[in-house]
mmCIF file of C-alpha atoms in Angstrom:
data_model
loop_
_atom_site.group_PDB
_atom_site.id
_atom_site.type_symbol
_atom_site.label_atom_id
_atom_site.label_comp_id
_atom_site.label_asym_id
_atom_site.label_seq_id
_atom_site.Cartn_x
_atom_site.Cartn_y
_atom_site.Cartn_z
ATOM 1 C CA MET A 12 -43.790 -4.302 4.067
ATOM 2 C CA SER A 13 -42.031 -7.668 4.270
ATOM 3 C CA PRO A 14 -38.605 -7.776 6.004
ATOM 4 C CA LEU A 15 -37.001 -8.934 2.727
ATOM 5 C CA PHE A 16 -38.499 -5.979 0.813
ATOM 6 C CA ILE A 17 -37.278 -3.556 3.504
ATOM 7 C CA GLU A 18 -33.764 -5.079 3.346
ATOM 8 C CA ILE A 19 -33.690 -4.784 -0.457
ATOM 9 C CA ILE A 20 -34.786 -1.114 -0.249
ATOM 10 C CA GLY A 21 -32.026 -0.438 2.309
ATOM 11 C CA MET A 22 -29.369 -2.178 0.216
ATOM 12 C CA LEU A 23 -30.483 -0.340 -2.931
ATOM 13 C CA ALA A 24 -30.276 2.964 -1.016
ATOM 14 C CA ALA A 25 -26.751 2.117 0.199
ATOM 15 C CA VAL A 26 -25.529 1.134 -3.295
ATOM 16 C CA ILE A 27 -27.114 4.104 -5.138
ATOM 17 C CA GLY A 28 -26.025 6.445 -2.315
ATOM 18 C CA THR A 29 -22.420 5.418 -2.957
ATOM 19 C CA ILE A 30 -22.212 5.320 -6.761
ATOM 20 C CA CYS A 31 -24.173 8.605 -7.028
ATOM 21 C CA TRP A 32 -20.947 10.573 -6.340
ATOM 22 C CA LEU A 33 -19.193 9.229 -9.424
ATOM 23 C CA PRO A 34 -20.792 11.582 -12.012
ATOM 24 C CA GLN A 35 -20.095 14.683 -9.853
ATOM 25 C CA THR A 36 -16.486 13.641 -9.211
ATOM 26 C CA LEU A 37 -15.854 12.923 -12.922
ATOM 27 C CA LYS A 38 -17.507 16.224 -13.898
ATOM 28 C CA VAL A 39 -15.309 18.172 -11.468
ATOM 29 C CA ILE A 40 -12.128 16.421 -12.688
ATOM 30 C CA GLN A 41 -13.030 17.009 -16.357
ATOM 31 C CA THR A 42 -14.198 20.623 -16.127
ATOM 32 C CA LYS A 43 -12.319 21.868 -13.018
ATOM 33 C CA ASP A 44 -15.494 23.937 -12.559
ATOM 34 C CA THR A 45 -16.515 23.928 -8.893
ATOM 35 C CA LYS A 46 -18.071 27.400 -8.768
ATOM 36 C CA ALA A 47 -21.665 26.299 -8.117
ATOM 37 C CA LEU A 48 -20.626 23.660 -5.582
ATOM 38 C CA SER A 49 -21.025 24.487 -1.887
ATOM 39 C CA PHE A 50 -17.764 24.058 0.010
ATOM 40 C CA TRP A 51 -19.607 23.457 3.288
ATOM 41 C CA THR A 52 -21.963 20.826 1.838
ATOM 42 C CA ASN A 53 -19.047 18.857 0.411
ATOM 43 C CA LEU A 54 -16.872 19.222 3.529
ATOM 44 C CA LEU A 55 -19.771 18.100 5.766
ATOM 45 C CA LEU A 56 -20.417 15.217 3.351
ATOM 46 C CA LEU A 57 -16.788 14.159 3.635
ATOM 47 C CA ILE A 58 -17.049 14.271 7.446
ATOM 48 C CA THR A 59 -20.280 12.230 7.169
ATOM 49 C CA VAL A 60 -18.737 9.426 5.101
ATOM 50 C CA VAL A 61 -15.639 9.344 7.364
ATOM 51 C CA LEU A 62 -17.990 8.969 10.366
ATOM 52 C CA TRP A 63 -19.913 6.160 8.573
ATOM 53 C CA PHE A 64 -16.568 4.508 7.805
ATOM 54 C CA ILE A 65 -15.641 4.576 11.540
ATOM 55 C CA TYR A 66 -19.162 3.334 12.359
ATOM 56 C CA GLY A 67 -18.669 0.478 9.871
ATOM 57 C CA ILE A 68 -15.440 -0.525 11.615
ATOM 58 C CA GLY A 69 -17.211 -0.244 15.003
ATOM 59 C CA VAL A 70 -20.070 -2.560 14.042
ATOM 60 C CA GLY A 71 -17.778 -4.740 11.889
ATOM 61 C CA SER A 72 -19.798 -4.262 8.690
ATOM 62 C CA LEU A 73 -17.708 -4.857 5.576
ATOM 63 C CA PRO A 74 -20.379 -3.417 3.182
ATOM 64 C CA ILE A 75 -20.476 -0.145 5.198
ATOM 65 C CA ILE A 76 -16.653 -0.014 5.251
ATOM 66 C CA ILE A 77 -16.332 -0.661 1.486
ATOM 67 C CA ALA A 78 -19.152 1.725 0.485
ATOM 68 C CA ASN A 79 -17.749 4.549 2.591
ATOM 69 C CA THR A 80 -14.164 3.978 1.476
ATOM 70 C CA ALA A 81 -15.420 4.580 -2.074
ATOM 71 C CA ALA A 82 -17.430 7.614 -0.920
ATOM 72 C CA ILE A 83 -14.408 9.066 0.934
ATOM 73 C CA ILE A 84 -12.331 8.858 -2.276
ATOM 74 C CA LEU A 85 -15.097 10.365 -4.462
ATOM 75 C CA VAL A 86 -16.251 13.141 -2.102
ATOM 76 C CA GLY A 87 -12.662 13.776 -0.961
ATOM 77 C CA THR A 88 -11.696 14.434 -4.590
ATOM 78 C CA ILE A 89 -14.548 16.959 -4.926
ATOM 79 C CA VAL A 90 -13.422 18.766 -1.733
ATOM 80 C CA ILE A 91 -9.784 18.904 -2.946
ATOM 81 C CA TYR A 92 -10.889 20.333 -6.323
ATOM 82 C CA LYS A 93 -13.188 22.840 -4.586
ATOM 83 C CA ILE A 94 -10.290 24.063 -2.393
ATOM 84 C CA ARG A 95 -7.910 24.178 -5.362
ATOM 85 C CA PHE A 96 -10.214 25.738 -8.017
ATOM 86 C CA GLY A 97 -12.669 27.636 -5.764
ATOM 87 C CA MET B 7 -14.898 0.816 20.383
ATOM 88 C CA SER B 8 -17.667 0.866 22.999
ATOM 89 C CA PRO B 9 -21.254 0.347 21.779
ATOM 90 C CA LEU B 10 -22.167 3.840 23.070
ATOM 91 C CA PHE B 11 -19.296 5.446 21.122
ATOM 92 C CA ILE B 12 -20.342 3.579 17.961
ATOM 93 C CA GLU B 13 -23.964 4.732 18.420
ATOM 94 C CA ILE B 14 -22.854 8.357 18.891
ATOM 95 C CA ILE B 15 -20.705 8.161 15.720
ATOM 96 C CA GLY B 16 -23.690 6.747 13.787
ATOM 97 C CA MET B 17 -26.060 9.424 15.092
ATOM 98 C CA LEU B 18 -23.554 12.196 14.323
ATOM 99 C CA ALA B 19 -23.173 10.816 10.785
ATOM 100 C CA ALA B 20 -26.968 10.765 10.336
ATOM 101 C CA VAL B 21 -27.403 14.349 11.610
ATOM 102 C CA ILE B 22 -24.464 15.854 9.656
ATOM 103 C CA GLY B 23 -25.459 13.816 6.571
ATOM 104 C CA THR B 24 -28.861 15.505 6.637
ATOM 105 C CA ILE B 25 -28.010 19.130 7.452
ATOM 106 C CA CYS B 26 -25.061 19.074 4.997
ATOM 107 C CA TRP B 27 -27.496 19.700 2.094
ATOM 108 C CA LEU B 28 -28.652 23.039 3.481
ATOM 109 C CA PRO B 29 -25.676 25.191 2.261
ATOM 110 C CA GLN B 30 -25.882 23.719 -1.276
ATOM 111 C CA THR B 31 -29.650 24.217 -1.464
ATOM 112 C CA LEU B 32 -29.404 27.819 -0.204
ATOM 113 C CA LYS B 33 -26.544 28.536 -2.644
ATOM 114 C CA VAL B 34 -28.549 27.190 -5.585
ATOM 115 C CA ILE B 35 -31.642 29.206 -4.593
ATOM 116 C CA GLN B 36 -29.605 32.407 -4.147
ATOM 117 C CA THR B 37 -27.405 32.165 -7.249
ATOM 118 C CA LYS B 38 -29.566 30.030 -9.581
ATOM 119 C CA ASP B 39 -26.133 28.748 -10.711
ATOM 120 C CA THR B 40 -26.265 24.978 -11.158
ATOM 121 C CA LYS B 41 -23.736 24.684 -14.010
ATOM 122 C CA ALA B 42 -21.064 22.765 -12.065
ATOM 123 C CA LEU B 43 -23.610 20.464 -10.424
ATOM 124 C CA SER B 44 -24.026 16.963 -11.827
ATOM 125 C CA PHE B 45 -27.652 16.242 -12.741
ATOM 126 C CA TRP B 46 -27.131 12.490 -12.329
ATOM 127 C CA THR B 47 -25.482 12.780 -8.905
ATOM 128 C CA ASN B 48 -28.334 14.893 -7.597
ATOM 129 C CA LEU B 49 -31.048 12.745 -9.192
ATOM 130 C CA LEU B 50 -29.471 9.556 -7.772
ATOM 131 C CA LEU B 51 -29.158 11.302 -4.397
ATOM 132 C CA LEU B 52 -32.858 12.148 -4.494
ATOM 133 C CA ILE B 53 -33.677 8.503 -5.302
ATOM 134 C CA THR B 54 -31.376 7.467 -2.406
ATOM 135 C CA VAL B 55 -33.122 9.627 0.194
ATOM 136 C CA VAL B 56 -36.561 8.532 -1.070
ATOM 137 C CA LEU B 57 -35.432 4.897 -0.648
ATOM 138 C CA TRP B 58 -34.137 5.641 2.901
ATOM 139 C CA PHE B 59 -37.486 7.317 3.644
ATOM 140 C CA ILE B 60 -39.332 4.141 2.537
ATOM 141 C CA TYR B 61 -36.814 2.060 4.545
ATOM 142 C CA GLY B 62 -37.519 4.253 7.593
ATOM 143 C CA ILE B 63 -41.263 3.596 7.252
ATOM 144 C CA GLY B 64 -40.528 -0.134 6.808
ATOM 145 C CA VAL B 65 -38.465 -0.431 9.985
ATOM 146 C CA GLY B 66 -40.643 2.122 11.821
ATOM 147 C CA SER B 67 -37.775 4.500 12.602
ATOM 148 C CA LEU B 68 -38.961 8.062 13.193
ATOM 149 C CA PRO B 69 -35.396 9.542 13.085
ATOM 150 C CA ILE B 70 -34.786 7.975 9.641
ATOM 151 C CA ILE B 71 -38.191 9.212 8.414
ATOM 152 C CA ILE B 72 -37.626 12.785 9.704
ATOM 153 C CA ALA B 73 -34.008 13.017 8.472
ATOM 154 C CA ASN B 74 -34.921 11.813 5.002
ATOM 155 C CA THR B 75 -38.022 13.999 4.750
ATOM 156 C CA ALA B 76 -35.687 16.971 5.265
ATOM 157 C CA ALA B 77 -33.182 15.528 2.759
ATOM 158 C CA ILE B 78 -35.946 14.951 0.150
ATOM 159 C CA ILE B 79 -36.963 18.638 0.416
ATOM 160 C CA LEU B 80 -33.340 19.913 0.231
ATOM 161 C CA VAL B 81 -32.048 17.592 -2.526
ATOM 162 C CA GLY B 82 -35.396 17.793 -4.364
ATOM 163 C CA THR B 83 -35.008 21.582 -4.509
ATOM 164 C CA ILE B 84 -31.502 21.203 -6.006
ATOM 165 C CA VAL B 85 -32.808 18.781 -8.667
ATOM 166 C CA ILE B 86 -35.691 21.145 -9.580
ATOM 167 C CA TYR B 87 -33.262 24.093 -9.917
ATOM 168 C CA LYS B 88 -30.852 21.953 -11.973
ATOM 169 C CA ILE B 89 -33.668 20.986 -14.383
ATOM 170 C CA ARG B 90 -34.918 24.578 -14.561
ATOM 171 C CA PHE B 91 -31.570 26.448 -14.833
ATOM 172 C CA GLY B 92 -29.361 23.715 -16.371
#
């Protein structure tokens, strides 16, 4: 694989891995149905994106900081709804 | 932040970001309840971890390859159950 191809794959993964939360967050807000969602998966996910956010600050990467700020808002919303609606 | 601290944060994020899928996958297998789960979020997540897997092969990183192999199995199972049980 060429370095450019590898970089593009990595960037695609980072972008899709961030926007992927949007449909789940919208669904949870619209339906308030969180029954099938795992509390632990979403809490651990929130911890994960907070850690990536800190990592982004540590390495000074604006794309990592921006992507994980978005992810913190989206996944954080899911966790709040899960706690509130069970 | 020291480079070691940043590395530890990144490794923690990678480990937690992989094992976090386990509770959701087990819950879906046990309950067959996927109603509240977003199909698009889980499909995009599966695409994301496949892309990270390819990225891991590209950069020759065994941790990335192993972590995303596990994630492909866990998220892939969720997607299959979502398609099957709706």
